[in-house]
Short mmCIF file of C-alpha atoms in Angstrom, two decimals:
data_model
loop_
_atom_site.label_atom_id
_atom_site.label_comp_id
_atom_site.label_asym_id
_atom_site.label_seq_id
_atom_site.Cartn_x
_atom_site.Cartn_y
_atom_site.Cartn_z
CA MET A 216 92.74 112.58 131.78
CA THR A 217 90.90 116.09 131.38
CA GLU A 218 87.45 116.10 130.51
CA ASP A 219 88.25 120.07 128.15
CA LEU A 220 85.65 119.15 125.41
CA GLY A 221 83.03 117.93 127.98
CA PRO A 222 80.33 115.21 125.88
CA PHE A 223 82.86 114.73 122.73
CA GLN A 224 85.73 114.19 125.15
CA GLY A 225 85.09 110.30 125.08
CA PHE A 226 85.92 110.78 120.89
CA TRP A 227 88.97 112.26 121.47
CA ASN A 228 90.34 109.29 124.38
CA ALA A 229 89.32 106.55 122.13
CA TRP A 230 91.32 107.89 119.14
CA ASP A 231 94.49 108.22 121.30
CA GLU A 232 95.78 104.74 120.28
CA VAL A 233 96.47 105.98 116.48
CA HIS A 234 97.44 109.87 117.57
CA ASP A 235 100.62 108.76 115.16
CA GLU A 236 98.75 107.18 111.84
CA ILE A 237 96.37 110.18 112.23
CA ARG A 238 98.93 112.87 112.32
CA ALA A 239 100.58 111.12 109.20
CA LYS A 240 96.95 111.74 107.38
CA ALA A 241 97.08 114.03 103.98
CA PHE A 242 94.20 116.68 105.07
CA GLU A 243 92.14 115.27 101.93
CA HIS A 244 91.65 111.70 104.57
CA PHE A 245 89.60 114.30 106.59
CA SER A 246 88.33 116.04 104.19
CA ARG A 247 87.25 112.23 102.53
CA ALA A 248 86.02 111.03 105.76
CA ALA A 249 82.99 114.20 106.38
CA GLU A 250 81.77 113.70 102.90
CA ILE A 251 81.37 109.90 103.76
CA GLN A 252 79.60 110.69 106.75
CA TYR A 253 77.20 113.23 105.01
CA GLU A 254 76.52 110.89 102.54
CA GLU A 255 75.39 108.07 105.16
CA MET A 256 73.88 110.32 107.31
CA ARG A 257 71.75 111.36 103.43
CA GLU A 258 71.12 107.61 103.50
CA HIS A 259 69.63 107.82 106.85
CA LEU A 260 67.69 110.52 106.12
CA ALA A 261 66.00 109.20 103.02
CA LYS A 262 65.07 106.06 105.23
CA GLY A 263 64.30 108.23 107.54
CA ASP A 264 66.60 107.10 110.50
CA SER A 265 66.79 110.95 111.98
CA ARG A 266 68.89 109.20 114.89
CA ALA A 267 70.81 106.85 112.78
CA ALA A 268 71.34 110.46 111.32
CA ALA A 269 72.30 111.93 114.51
CA ARG A 270 75.14 109.13 114.52
CA GLU A 271 76.44 110.06 111.56
CA ALA A 272 76.80 113.73 112.35
CA THR A 273 78.95 113.38 115.89
CA ASP A 274 81.05 110.86 113.50
CA VAL A 275 81.29 114.61 111.61
CA ILE A 276 82.27 115.85 115.39
CA SER A 277 85.44 112.99 115.83
CA ILE A 278 86.42 113.94 112.25
CA ALA A 279 86.93 117.73 113.21
CA LEU A 280 88.56 116.62 117.01
CA ASN A 281 90.81 114.35 114.23
CA THR A 282 91.35 117.43 112.04
CA MET A 283 92.51 119.14 114.95
CA ARG A 284 94.73 116.23 116.76
CA TRP A 285 96.63 116.29 112.80
CA LEU A 286 96.30 119.93 113.04
CA GLY A 287 98.91 119.91 116.48
CA TYR A 288 96.02 120.92 118.99
CA GLY A 289 95.04 118.83 122.56
CA PRO A 290 91.45 118.78 124.01
CA ALA A 291 92.16 122.70 126.34
CA GLU A 292 93.47 124.36 123.56
CA ILE A 293 90.88 123.19 121.07
CA ALA A 294 88.07 124.14 124.02
CA GLU A 295 89.73 127.30 123.82
CA ILE A 296 90.02 127.72 120.27
CA ALA A 297 86.19 126.21 119.78
CA ARG A 298 85.23 128.95 122.48
CA ASP A 299 86.86 131.73 121.35
CA ARG A 300 85.49 131.52 117.85
CA ALA A 301 82.04 131.23 119.06
CA ARG A 302 82.51 134.45 121.06
CA GLU A 303 84.29 136.06 117.74
CA ARG A 304 83.00 134.84 114.95
CA MET A 305 79.24 133.33 115.99
CA GLN A 306 77.88 135.29 118.40
CA GLY A 307 75.16 138.09 117.35
CA ARG A 308 76.41 137.28 113.79
CA THR A 309 74.49 134.01 112.60
CA SER A 310 71.96 135.66 110.13
CA SER A 311 74.83 137.86 108.46
CA ILE A 312 76.42 133.49 108.09
CA LEU A 313 73.62 132.60 107.12
CA GLU A 314 73.32 134.92 104.75
CA LYS A 315 76.17 134.76 103.11
CA TYR A 316 76.24 131.12 102.30
CA GLN A 317 73.06 132.48 100.18
CA SER A 318 74.83 134.91 98.99
CA GLU A 319 78.36 133.40 97.69
CA TYR A 320 77.33 129.60 97.49
CA ASP A 321 73.54 129.73 96.94
CA ILE A 322 73.10 127.52 99.10
#
């Protein structure tokens, strides 16, 4: 077993037992699952429980990893994609990313 996903490898490993079921899901499954987690985070934050909200945020990461699994990628490939994305898209560009979300989506 490799540890390409660092602290998130355990999430990947936990979902291995339902790998085929994950691969058979429709894309909408992952989108809706993430929405549900954000709704749950909002509820925890409304109660002032940031630790519970943080646990829900890790569930979002788990959903993102399962989306990558659904796309056919494994841990080593995901790690490479993440490193490339951070380097090519985000490093030195975070201000412009925030500005884009503000100007295009008003958030």
